[in-house]
Amino acid sequence: MHPEYVRAVSIKDALDALAGGNFKLLAGGTDVYPALGAKPLRANLLDISAVPELRQIRPIADGWRIGAGATWSDVLSADLPPWFSALKAAAREIGGPQVQNLGTVAGNVCNASPAADGSVALLALDARVIVASAGAMREVSLTDFVLGARKCALAANEMVLAFDIPQRSLNARAAFAKLGHRRYLVISVAMVSVLIDCNADGIISHALIAVGALSARAIRLTELEAELIGKRRDARLALLAEPRHLARTTPIDDIRGTRVYRLDAALTLLRRALAEVLA
Ligand SMILES: Cc1cc2nc3c(=O)[nH]c(=O)nc-3n(C[C@H](O)[C@H](O)[C@H](O)COP(=O)(O)OP(=O)(O)OC[C@H]3O[C@@H](n4cnc5c(N)ncnc54)[C@H](O)[C@@H]3O)c2cc1C
C-alpha cells in the first residue's frame, strides 16, 4: 500500500489529521527527505508547510513568539530586537539560501540532531516550546523538550506550534559562533550561543550560554552562567570560561573531529562569543 500524503491548510486541519491517523510531520522536508537516502518513503506524511499561522513571528505580552513553521529566511528578514542576533547568525549558517527558504525552526529542533545550529541559539534564548494536540495545549522548556539524538518529548498526536522567547532589556546582546571544516554549508564540529543581559549599571542580570555538537543534545552551561551573573560587564570576563565548564558535555571522536579537538574548539568559540557580548 502507498503511504498517504495530506496537506493541512490550518492548525485545526493538522491537529485533526494527527488525532485520526499515524503521520510523520513534514515542514520544509530538508531533514526528512535527505534522511531517506535511497530508501523508499513508507511513512504517511502530513505536510504543514501551507499553514500560514505557523509562519508568524510576532511580539507577545512578555516576549516574542516564533511560529514553528517560520523558515530560516523568515527569521532573517523579521524585524527582531538586537538580542536575536545569535538566532539570526545561526539562521545564516543553516545550509545556503535554498535550504533557508524551506527549512523551518521547528524542523531543526524536532529533527533533534546533536549538530542542529538553530536549537543551540534557541536554548540561549531560553525558548519555551508550545506543543498542541487536538483539544490540548502544553508548554515545555526547550531544555526538557529535546531528550537526545533524534528524540523529543513529543507524542505521535502532537505537533509544535511555536517557540516563546522571554523579553530581554535593551542592554541585552547575543552572539553565535560555529566551527566547521569550511566556512559555509557545513555541519558543526562545535557551536556556541550566548546571551548576556545587564541592568542600567552594567551588572549582568542574565547569562544564557549553550553549546552544541558536544553531546547527544545541546546543553546550557549553567555553572558558567551563575558565575557571570552579578559581575560588571567586561570583555575580560570571557576568560572565566574554562575547560571545567564543559565537563558535562560528552563529545565523541568522529569524522569531523576528535573529542579533544571539539573541546578545545568549543572553549575558543565560547571565549570569543563571550568577549563579543561582554565588550
Ligand atoms: C544541504 C543542507 C544543508 C544543511 N545545513 C544545516 C546546517 O548547517 N545546520 C543545521 O542545523 N541544519 C542544517 N540542515 C538541516 C535542515 O535544513 C534544518 O534542520 C531545517 O531547519 C529543518 O527544517 P525542515 O522544515 O526542513 O524540517 P523537516 O525535514 O520538514 O522535518 C524535520 C523533523 O521535524 C519534524 N517536524 C517538523 N515540523 C514540526 C512541527 N511543527 N512539530 C513537530 N515536529 C515537526 C518532522 O516530522 C521531522 O522529524 C541542512 C540540510 C540540508 C539539506
mmCIF file of C-alpha atoms and ligand atoms in Angstrom:
data_model
loop_
_atom_site.group_PDB
_atom_site.id
_atom_site.type_symbol
_atom_site.label_atom_id
_atom_site.label_comp_id
_atom_site.label_asym_id
_atom_site.label_seq_id
_atom_site.Cartn_x
_atom_site.Cartn_y
_atom_site.Cartn_z
ATOM 1 C CA MET A 1 0.000 0.000 0.000
ATOM 2 C CA HIS A 2 1.243 3.534 -0.819
ATOM 3 C CA PRO A 3 1.836 5.943 2.043
ATOM 4 C CA GLU A 4 -0.758 8.661 2.470
ATOM 5 C CA TYR A 5 0.027 12.361 1.807
ATOM 6 C CA VAL A 6 -2.150 15.005 3.492
ATOM 7 C CA ARG A 7 -1.621 18.758 3.139
ATOM 8 C CA ALA A 8 -3.045 20.777 6.031
ATOM 9 C CA VAL A 9 -4.013 24.406 5.464
ATOM 10 C CA SER A 10 -4.830 25.286 9.086
ATOM 11 C CA ILE A 11 -3.601 24.249 12.523
ATOM 12 C CA LYS A 12 -7.003 22.621 13.159
ATOM 13 C CA ASP A 13 -6.655 20.573 9.968
ATOM 14 C CA ALA A 14 -3.243 19.392 11.055
ATOM 15 C CA LEU A 15 -4.271 18.504 14.621
ATOM 16 C CA ASP A 16 -7.396 16.650 13.387
ATOM 17 C CA ALA A 17 -5.268 14.626 10.981
ATOM 18 C CA LEU A 18 -2.789 13.778 13.757
ATOM 19 C CA ALA A 19 -5.662 12.703 16.018
ATOM 20 C CA GLY A 20 -7.097 10.394 13.395
ATOM 21 C CA GLY A 21 -4.043 8.800 11.786
ATOM 22 C CA ASN A 22 -0.420 7.864 12.003
ATOM 23 C CA PHE A 23 1.547 10.624 10.273
ATOM 24 C CA LYS A 24 5.067 11.968 10.062
ATOM 25 C CA LEU A 25 5.039 15.763 10.037
ATOM 26 C CA LEU A 26 6.632 17.354 7.006
ATOM 27 C CA ALA A 27 7.609 21.039 7.100
ATOM 28 C CA GLY A 28 10.395 22.083 4.711
ATOM 29 C CA GLY A 29 11.495 18.476 4.185
ATOM 30 C CA THR A 30 15.186 19.441 4.283
ATOM 31 C CA ASP A 31 15.816 16.857 7.013
ATOM 32 C CA VAL A 32 13.007 14.375 6.250
ATOM 33 C CA TYR A 33 13.922 13.736 2.599
ATOM 34 C CA PRO A 34 17.740 13.559 2.930
ATOM 35 C CA ALA A 35 17.273 11.123 5.858
ATOM 36 C CA LEU A 36 15.526 8.682 3.499
ATOM 37 C CA GLY A 37 18.648 8.301 1.384
ATOM 38 C CA ALA A 38 17.885 5.714 -1.287
ATOM 39 C CA LYS A 39 15.105 4.099 0.779
ATOM 40 C CA PRO A 40 11.505 4.447 -0.420
ATOM 41 C CA LEU A 41 9.131 6.630 1.544
ATOM 42 C CA ARG A 42 6.998 4.433 3.831
ATOM 43 C CA ALA A 43 5.554 6.869 6.384
ATOM 44 C CA ASN A 44 2.299 8.739 5.857
ATOM 45 C CA LEU A 45 3.189 12.418 5.513
ATOM 46 C CA LEU A 46 1.284 15.338 6.985
ATOM 47 C CA ASP A 47 2.561 18.422 5.159
ATOM 48 C CA ILE A 48 2.221 21.542 7.328
ATOM 49 C CA SER A 49 4.149 23.902 5.049
ATOM 50 C CA ALA A 50 0.920 25.566 3.811
ATOM 51 C CA VAL A 51 -0.358 26.576 7.275
ATOM 52 C CA PRO A 52 0.093 30.378 7.336
ATOM 53 C CA GLU A 53 -0.402 30.769 11.136
ATOM 54 C CA LEU A 54 2.638 28.586 11.756
ATOM 55 C CA ARG A 55 4.933 31.045 9.971
ATOM 56 C CA GLN A 56 4.196 34.075 12.103
ATOM 57 C CA ILE A 57 6.902 35.845 14.096
ATOM 58 C CA ARG A 58 5.373 38.410 16.437
ATOM 59 C CA PRO A 59 5.686 40.169 19.798
ATOM 60 C CA ILE A 60 3.612 38.728 22.666
ATOM 61 C CA ALA A 61 2.883 40.132 26.148
ATOM 62 C CA ASP A 62 6.188 39.057 27.715
ATOM 63 C CA GLY A 63 8.453 38.432 24.756
ATOM 64 C CA TRP A 64 8.316 37.096 21.228
ATOM 65 C CA ARG A 65 6.601 34.154 19.532
ATOM 66 C CA ILE A 66 8.299 32.406 16.635
ATOM 67 C CA GLY A 67 5.952 30.154 14.694
ATOM 68 C CA ALA A 68 7.071 26.547 14.306
ATOM 69 C CA GLY A 69 6.825 26.885 10.525
ATOM 70 C CA ALA A 70 8.853 30.090 10.262
ATOM 71 C CA THR A 71 11.659 29.400 7.830
ATOM 72 C CA TRP A 72 15.227 30.474 8.479
ATOM 73 C CA SER A 73 14.736 33.140 5.783
ATOM 74 C CA ASP A 74 11.666 34.377 7.715
ATOM 75 C CA VAL A 75 13.836 34.659 10.840
ATOM 76 C CA LEU A 76 16.488 36.565 8.897
ATOM 77 C CA SER A 77 14.029 39.058 7.437
ATOM 78 C CA ALA A 78 11.997 39.540 10.647
ATOM 79 C CA ASP A 79 12.258 42.856 12.472
ATOM 80 C CA LEU A 80 13.524 41.493 15.783
ATOM 81 C CA PRO A 81 15.340 43.165 18.710
ATOM 82 C CA PRO A 82 19.177 43.132 18.651
ATOM 83 C CA TRP A 83 19.388 40.261 21.157
ATOM 84 C CA PHE A 84 18.038 37.949 18.430
ATOM 85 C CA SER A 85 21.341 38.431 16.589
ATOM 86 C CA ALA A 86 22.588 34.962 17.639
ATOM 87 C CA LEU A 87 19.463 33.288 16.236
ATOM 88 C CA LYS A 88 19.892 35.284 13.026
ATOM 89 C CA ALA A 89 23.559 34.305 12.839
ATOM 90 C CA ALA A 90 22.573 30.643 13.266
ATOM 91 C CA ALA A 91 19.911 31.061 10.551
ATOM 92 C CA ARG A 92 22.573 32.386 8.168
ATOM 93 C CA GLU A 93 24.684 29.265 8.818
ATOM 94 C CA ILE A 94 21.929 26.717 8.072
ATOM 95 C CA GLY A 95 22.729 25.458 4.578
ATOM 96 C CA GLY A 96 22.514 28.026 1.791
ATOM 97 C CA PRO A 97 19.616 30.285 0.774
ATOM 98 C CA GLN A 98 17.655 27.404 -0.809
ATOM 99 C CA VAL A 99 17.730 25.444 2.456
ATOM 100 C CA GLN A 100 16.989 28.585 4.498
ATOM 101 C CA ASN A 101 13.942 29.307 2.301
ATOM 102 C CA LEU A 102 12.436 25.885 3.100
ATOM 103 C CA GLY A 103 13.917 24.711 6.394
ATOM 104 C CA THR A 104 11.915 25.683 9.461
ATOM 105 C CA VAL A 105 12.690 26.444 13.076
ATOM 106 C CA ALA A 106 10.623 23.516 14.418
ATOM 107 C CA GLY A 107 12.081 21.166 11.812
ATOM 108 C CA ASN A 108 15.580 21.946 13.083
ATOM 109 C CA VAL A 109 14.570 21.421 16.722
ATOM 110 C CA CYS A 110 12.356 18.340 16.209
ATOM 111 C CA ASN A 111 14.871 16.596 13.963
ATOM 112 C CA ALA A 112 16.966 16.698 17.157
ATOM 113 C CA SER A 113 20.365 16.436 15.513
ATOM 114 C CA PRO A 114 23.195 16.961 18.024
ATOM 115 C CA ALA A 115 24.561 19.472 15.474
ATOM 116 C CA ALA A 116 21.344 21.494 14.991
ATOM 117 C CA ASP A 117 22.512 25.113 14.876
ATOM 118 C CA GLY A 118 19.095 26.669 15.485
ATOM 119 C CA SER A 119 18.462 24.598 18.604
ATOM 120 C CA VAL A 120 21.597 25.966 20.280
ATOM 121 C CA ALA A 121 20.625 29.572 19.573
ATOM 122 C CA LEU A 122 17.075 28.945 20.862
ATOM 123 C CA LEU A 123 18.465 27.349 24.018
ATOM 124 C CA ALA A 124 20.441 30.520 24.720
ATOM 125 C CA LEU A 125 17.200 32.490 24.270
ATOM 126 C CA ASP A 126 15.581 30.299 26.964
ATOM 127 C CA ALA A 127 12.889 29.267 24.467
ATOM 128 C CA ARG A 128 9.724 27.539 25.604
ATOM 129 C CA VAL A 129 8.083 25.104 23.211
ATOM 130 C CA ILE A 130 4.333 25.375 22.615
ATOM 131 C CA VAL A 131 3.014 21.901 21.831
ATOM 132 C CA ALA A 132 -0.552 21.066 20.783
ATOM 133 C CA SER A 133 -2.732 18.059 20.089
ATOM 134 C CA ALA A 134 -6.457 18.143 19.190
ATOM 135 C CA GLY A 135 -8.093 19.771 22.220
ATOM 136 C CA ALA A 136 -4.955 20.210 24.336
ATOM 137 C CA MET A 137 -2.016 22.576 24.568
ATOM 138 C CA ARG A 138 1.086 22.463 26.751
ATOM 139 C CA GLU A 139 4.294 24.413 27.198
ATOM 140 C CA VAL A 140 7.696 22.910 27.926
ATOM 141 C CA SER A 141 11.182 24.398 28.171
ATOM 142 C CA LEU A 142 13.430 23.611 25.207
ATOM 143 C CA THR A 143 15.896 22.062 27.682
ATOM 144 C CA ASP A 144 13.282 19.438 28.580
ATOM 145 C CA PHE A 145 11.886 19.085 25.059
ATOM 146 C CA VAL A 146 14.943 17.731 23.228
ATOM 147 C CA LEU A 147 15.768 14.489 25.036
ATOM 148 C CA GLY A 148 18.720 13.261 22.988
ATOM 149 C CA ALA A 149 19.868 12.494 19.452
ATOM 150 C CA ARG A 150 16.678 12.212 17.326
ATOM 151 C CA LYS A 151 14.490 12.185 20.457
ATOM 152 C CA CYS A 152 11.969 14.806 21.538
ATOM 153 C CA ALA A 153 9.273 14.856 24.195
ATOM 154 C CA LEU A 154 6.513 14.777 21.580
ATOM 155 C CA ALA A 155 3.653 12.251 21.344
ATOM 156 C CA ALA A 156 2.521 10.903 17.962
ATOM 157 C CA ASN A 157 -0.654 13.030 18.069
ATOM 158 C CA GLU A 158 1.212 16.255 18.952
ATOM 159 C CA MET A 159 2.948 18.969 16.973
ATOM 160 C CA VAL A 160 4.952 22.056 17.852
ATOM 161 C CA LEU A 161 3.064 25.297 17.240
ATOM 162 C CA ALA A 162 5.632 27.887 18.277
ATOM 163 C CA PHE A 163 8.590 28.897 20.408
ATOM 164 C CA ASP A 164 8.082 31.606 23.034
ATOM 165 C CA ILE A 165 11.110 33.724 23.840
ATOM 166 C CA PRO A 166 11.175 35.803 27.043
ATOM 167 C CA GLN A 167 11.679 39.563 26.782
ATOM 168 C CA ARG A 168 15.147 40.996 27.427
ATOM 169 C CA SER A 169 16.242 44.559 28.103
ATOM 170 C CA LEU A 170 17.708 46.925 25.530
ATOM 171 C CA ASN A 171 21.138 46.191 27.081
ATOM 172 C CA ALA A 172 20.991 42.519 26.070
ATOM 173 C CA ARG A 173 23.461 41.259 23.490
ATOM 174 C CA ALA A 174 23.852 37.861 21.888
ATOM 175 C CA ALA A 175 26.409 36.048 19.747
ATOM 176 C CA PHE A 176 26.603 32.717 17.917
ATOM 177 C CA ALA A 177 29.809 31.035 16.776
ATOM 178 C CA LYS A 178 30.236 27.820 14.839
ATOM 179 C CA LEU A 179 33.248 25.845 13.681
ATOM 180 C CA GLY A 180 33.033 23.606 10.629
ATOM 181 C CA HIS A 181 35.528 22.209 8.168
ATOM 182 C CA ARG A 182 34.879 25.024 5.744
ATOM 183 C CA ARG A 183 33.248 28.414 6.058
ATOM 184 C CA TYR A 184 29.764 27.612 4.676
ATOM 185 C CA LEU A 185 27.419 24.676 4.065
ATOM 186 C CA VAL A 186 28.928 22.558 6.758
ATOM 187 C CA ILE A 187 27.876 20.503 9.760
ATOM 188 C CA SER A 188 29.201 21.957 13.002
ATOM 189 C CA VAL A 189 32.197 20.479 14.783
ATOM 190 C CA ALA A 190 31.180 22.669 17.710
ATOM 191 C CA MET A 191 28.981 25.713 18.153
ATOM 192 C CA VAL A 192 28.070 28.097 20.952
ATOM 193 C CA SER A 193 25.402 30.688 21.514
ATOM 194 C CA VAL A 194 25.422 33.256 24.309
ATOM 195 C CA LEU A 195 23.110 35.979 25.544
ATOM 196 C CA ILE A 196 24.102 38.467 28.248
ATOM 197 C CA ASP A 197 21.679 40.986 29.726
ATOM 198 C CA CYS A 198 22.706 43.767 32.120
ATOM 199 C CA ASN A 199 20.958 46.284 34.341
ATOM 200 C CA ALA A 200 21.396 50.046 33.874
ATOM 201 C CA ASP A 201 24.651 49.946 35.924
ATOM 202 C CA GLY A 202 26.209 47.344 33.638
ATOM 203 C CA ILE A 203 25.781 44.487 36.117
ATOM 204 C CA ILE A 204 24.999 41.169 34.461
ATOM 205 C CA SER A 205 21.426 40.171 35.298
ATOM 206 C CA HIS A 206 21.035 37.207 32.944
ATOM 207 C CA ALA A 207 23.602 34.950 31.298
ATOM 208 C CA LEU A 208 22.465 32.225 28.913
ATOM 209 C CA ILE A 209 25.147 30.044 27.375
ATOM 210 C CA ALA A 210 24.537 26.988 25.203
ATOM 211 C CA VAL A 211 26.922 24.623 23.416
ATOM 212 C CA GLY A 212 26.125 22.102 20.673
ATOM 213 C CA ALA A 213 27.688 19.193 18.801
ATOM 214 C CA LEU A 214 29.455 18.206 22.017
ATOM 215 C CA SER A 215 26.774 15.843 23.378
ATOM 216 C CA ALA A 216 23.734 13.943 22.158
ATOM 217 C CA ARG A 217 21.845 17.192 22.644
ATOM 218 C CA ALA A 218 22.820 20.822 23.094
ATOM 219 C CA ILE A 219 23.152 21.901 26.724
ATOM 220 C CA ARG A 220 23.296 25.089 28.771
ATOM 221 C CA LEU A 221 26.453 25.789 30.773
ATOM 222 C CA THR A 222 24.597 26.704 33.950
ATOM 223 C CA GLU A 223 27.678 26.811 36.207
ATOM 224 C CA LEU A 224 29.360 29.404 33.976
ATOM 225 C CA GLU A 225 26.085 31.332 33.704
ATOM 226 C CA ALA A 226 25.858 31.500 37.518
ATOM 227 C CA GLU A 227 29.480 32.689 37.803
ATOM 228 C CA LEU A 228 28.821 35.585 35.401
ATOM 229 C CA ILE A 229 25.598 36.863 36.986
ATOM 230 C CA GLY A 230 26.201 39.813 39.342
ATOM 231 C CA LYS A 231 29.541 40.796 37.743
ATOM 232 C CA ARG A 232 30.090 44.036 35.847
ATOM 233 C CA ARG A 233 30.090 43.664 32.053
ATOM 234 C CA ASP A 234 33.713 43.448 30.876
ATOM 235 C CA ALA A 235 35.222 41.575 27.929
ATOM 236 C CA ARG A 236 37.913 40.146 30.230
ATOM 237 C CA LEU A 237 35.228 38.038 31.906
ATOM 238 C CA ALA A 238 35.378 35.810 28.808
ATOM 239 C CA LEU A 239 38.474 34.240 30.383
ATOM 240 C CA LEU A 240 36.300 32.905 33.200
ATOM 241 C CA ALA A 241 35.274 30.175 30.731
ATOM 242 C CA GLU A 242 37.447 27.174 31.486
ATOM 243 C CA PRO A 243 37.570 23.513 30.438
ATOM 244 C CA ARG A 244 35.754 22.567 33.687
ATOM 245 C CA HIS A 245 32.649 24.369 32.404
ATOM 246 C CA LEU A 246 32.451 21.832 29.554
ATOM 247 C CA ALA A 247 32.701 18.856 31.930
ATOM 248 C CA ARG A 248 29.035 17.874 31.453
ATOM 249 C CA THR A 249 29.469 17.524 27.670
ATOM 250 C CA THR A 250 30.270 14.120 26.145
ATOM 251 C CA PRO A 251 31.962 14.807 22.796
ATOM 252 C CA ILE A 252 32.787 11.895 20.539
ATOM 253 C CA ASP A 253 35.630 11.125 18.123
ATOM 254 C CA ASP A 254 34.236 11.059 14.602
ATOM 255 C CA ILE A 255 34.999 12.007 11.025
ATOM 256 C CA ARG A 256 34.624 15.717 11.849
ATOM 257 C CA GLY A 257 36.957 15.824 14.848
ATOM 258 C CA THR A 258 38.272 14.144 17.943
ATOM 259 C CA ARG A 259 36.846 14.625 21.413
ATOM 260 C CA VAL A 260 39.880 16.682 22.436
ATOM 261 C CA TYR A 261 39.690 18.877 19.325
ATOM 262 C CA ARG A 262 35.960 19.525 19.841
ATOM 263 C CA LEU A 263 36.508 20.554 23.468
ATOM 264 C CA ASP A 264 39.369 22.855 22.553
ATOM 265 C CA ALA A 265 37.386 24.396 19.688
ATOM 266 C CA ALA A 266 34.312 24.871 21.889
ATOM 267 C CA LEU A 267 36.314 26.680 24.573
ATOM 268 C CA THR A 268 37.827 29.031 21.974
ATOM 269 C CA LEU A 269 34.402 29.735 20.434
ATOM 270 C CA LEU A 270 32.930 30.272 23.879
ATOM 271 C CA ARG A 271 35.556 32.808 24.915
ATOM 272 C CA ARG A 272 35.235 34.655 21.582
ATOM 273 C CA ALA A 273 31.443 34.831 21.803
ATOM 274 C CA LEU A 274 31.586 35.981 25.430
ATOM 275 C CA ALA A 275 34.216 38.623 24.661
ATOM 276 C CA GLU A 276 31.993 39.950 21.865
ATOM 277 C CA VAL A 277 28.860 40.313 24.022
ATOM 278 C CA LEU A 278 30.690 41.496 27.143
ATOM 279 C CA ALA A 279 32.702 44.220 25.382
HETATM 280 C C1 LIG B 1 22.142 20.930 2.171
HETATM 281 C C2 LIG B 1 21.669 21.033 3.601
HETATM 282 C C3 LIG B 1 22.425 21.751 4.497
HETATM 283 C C4 LIG B 1 22.018 21.864 5.836
HETATM 284 N N1 LIG B 1 22.798 22.592 6.695
HETATM 285 C C5 LIG B 1 22.437 22.670 8.002
HETATM 286 C C6 LIG B 1 23.268 23.398 8.915
HETATM 287 O O1 LIG B 1 24.303 23.953 8.560
HETATM 288 N N2 LIG B 1 22.856 23.441 10.208
HETATM 289 C C7 LIG B 1 21.719 22.837 10.656
HETATM 290 O O2 LIG B 1 21.398 22.927 11.844
HETATM 291 N N3 LIG B 1 20.927 22.154 9.796
HETATM 292 C C8 LIG B 1 21.251 22.050 8.500
HETATM 293 N N4 LIG B 1 20.454 21.341 7.625
HETATM 294 C C9 LIG B 1 19.288 20.642 8.152
HETATM 295 C C10 LIG B 1 17.909 21.321 7.930
HETATM 296 O O3 LIG B 1 17.900 22.182 6.836
HETATM 297 C C11 LIG B 1 17.409 22.086 9.163
HETATM 298 O O4 LIG B 1 17.453 21.274 10.315
HETATM 299 C C12 LIG B 1 15.975 22.614 8.951
HETATM 300 O O5 LIG B 1 15.692 23.610 9.909
HETATM 301 C C13 LIG B 1 14.935 21.508 9.033
HETATM 302 O O6 LIG B 1 13.646 22.084 8.851
HETATM 303 P P1 LIG B 1 12.557 21.435 7.884
HETATM 304 O O7 LIG B 1 11.363 22.314 7.959
HETATM 305 O O8 LIG B 1 13.121 21.196 6.539
HETATM 306 O O9 LIG B 1 12.296 20.050 8.632
HETATM 307 P P2 LIG B 1 11.637 18.734 8.060
HETATM 308 O O10 LIG B 1 12.639 17.961 7.268
HETATM 309 O O11 LIG B 1 10.340 19.014 7.391
HETATM 310 O O12 LIG B 1 11.352 17.987 9.447
HETATM 311 C C14 LIG B 1 12.390 17.609 10.314
HETATM 312 C C15 LIG B 1 11.791 16.871 11.522
HETATM 313 O O13 LIG B 1 10.998 17.746 12.299
HETATM 314 C C16 LIG B 1 9.664 17.267 12.413
HETATM 315 N N5 LIG B 1 8.802 18.450 12.425
HETATM 316 C C17 LIG B 1 8.797 19.477 11.528
HETATM 317 N N6 LIG B 1 7.928 20.422 11.916
HETATM 318 C C18 LIG B 1 7.384 20.003 13.077
HETATM 319 C C19 LIG B 1 6.408 20.557 13.992
HETATM 320 N N7 LIG B 1 5.825 21.758 13.783
HETATM 321 N N8 LIG B 1 6.090 19.849 15.100
HETATM 322 C C20 LIG B 1 6.691 18.651 15.358
HETATM 323 N N9 LIG B 1 7.604 18.075 14.539
HETATM 324 C C21 LIG B 1 7.949 18.750 13.410
HETATM 325 C C22 LIG B 1 9.480 16.335 11.230
HETATM 326 O O14 LIG B 1 8.479 15.358 11.449
HETATM 327 C C23 LIG B 1 10.864 15.714 11.129
HETATM 328 O O15 LIG B 1 11.006 14.688 12.083
HETATM 329 C C24 LIG B 1 20.821 21.223 6.277
HETATM 330 C C25 LIG B 1 20.053 20.496 5.352
HETATM 331 C C26 LIG B 1 20.460 20.398 4.031
HETATM 332 C C27 LIG B 1 19.620 19.611 3.066
#
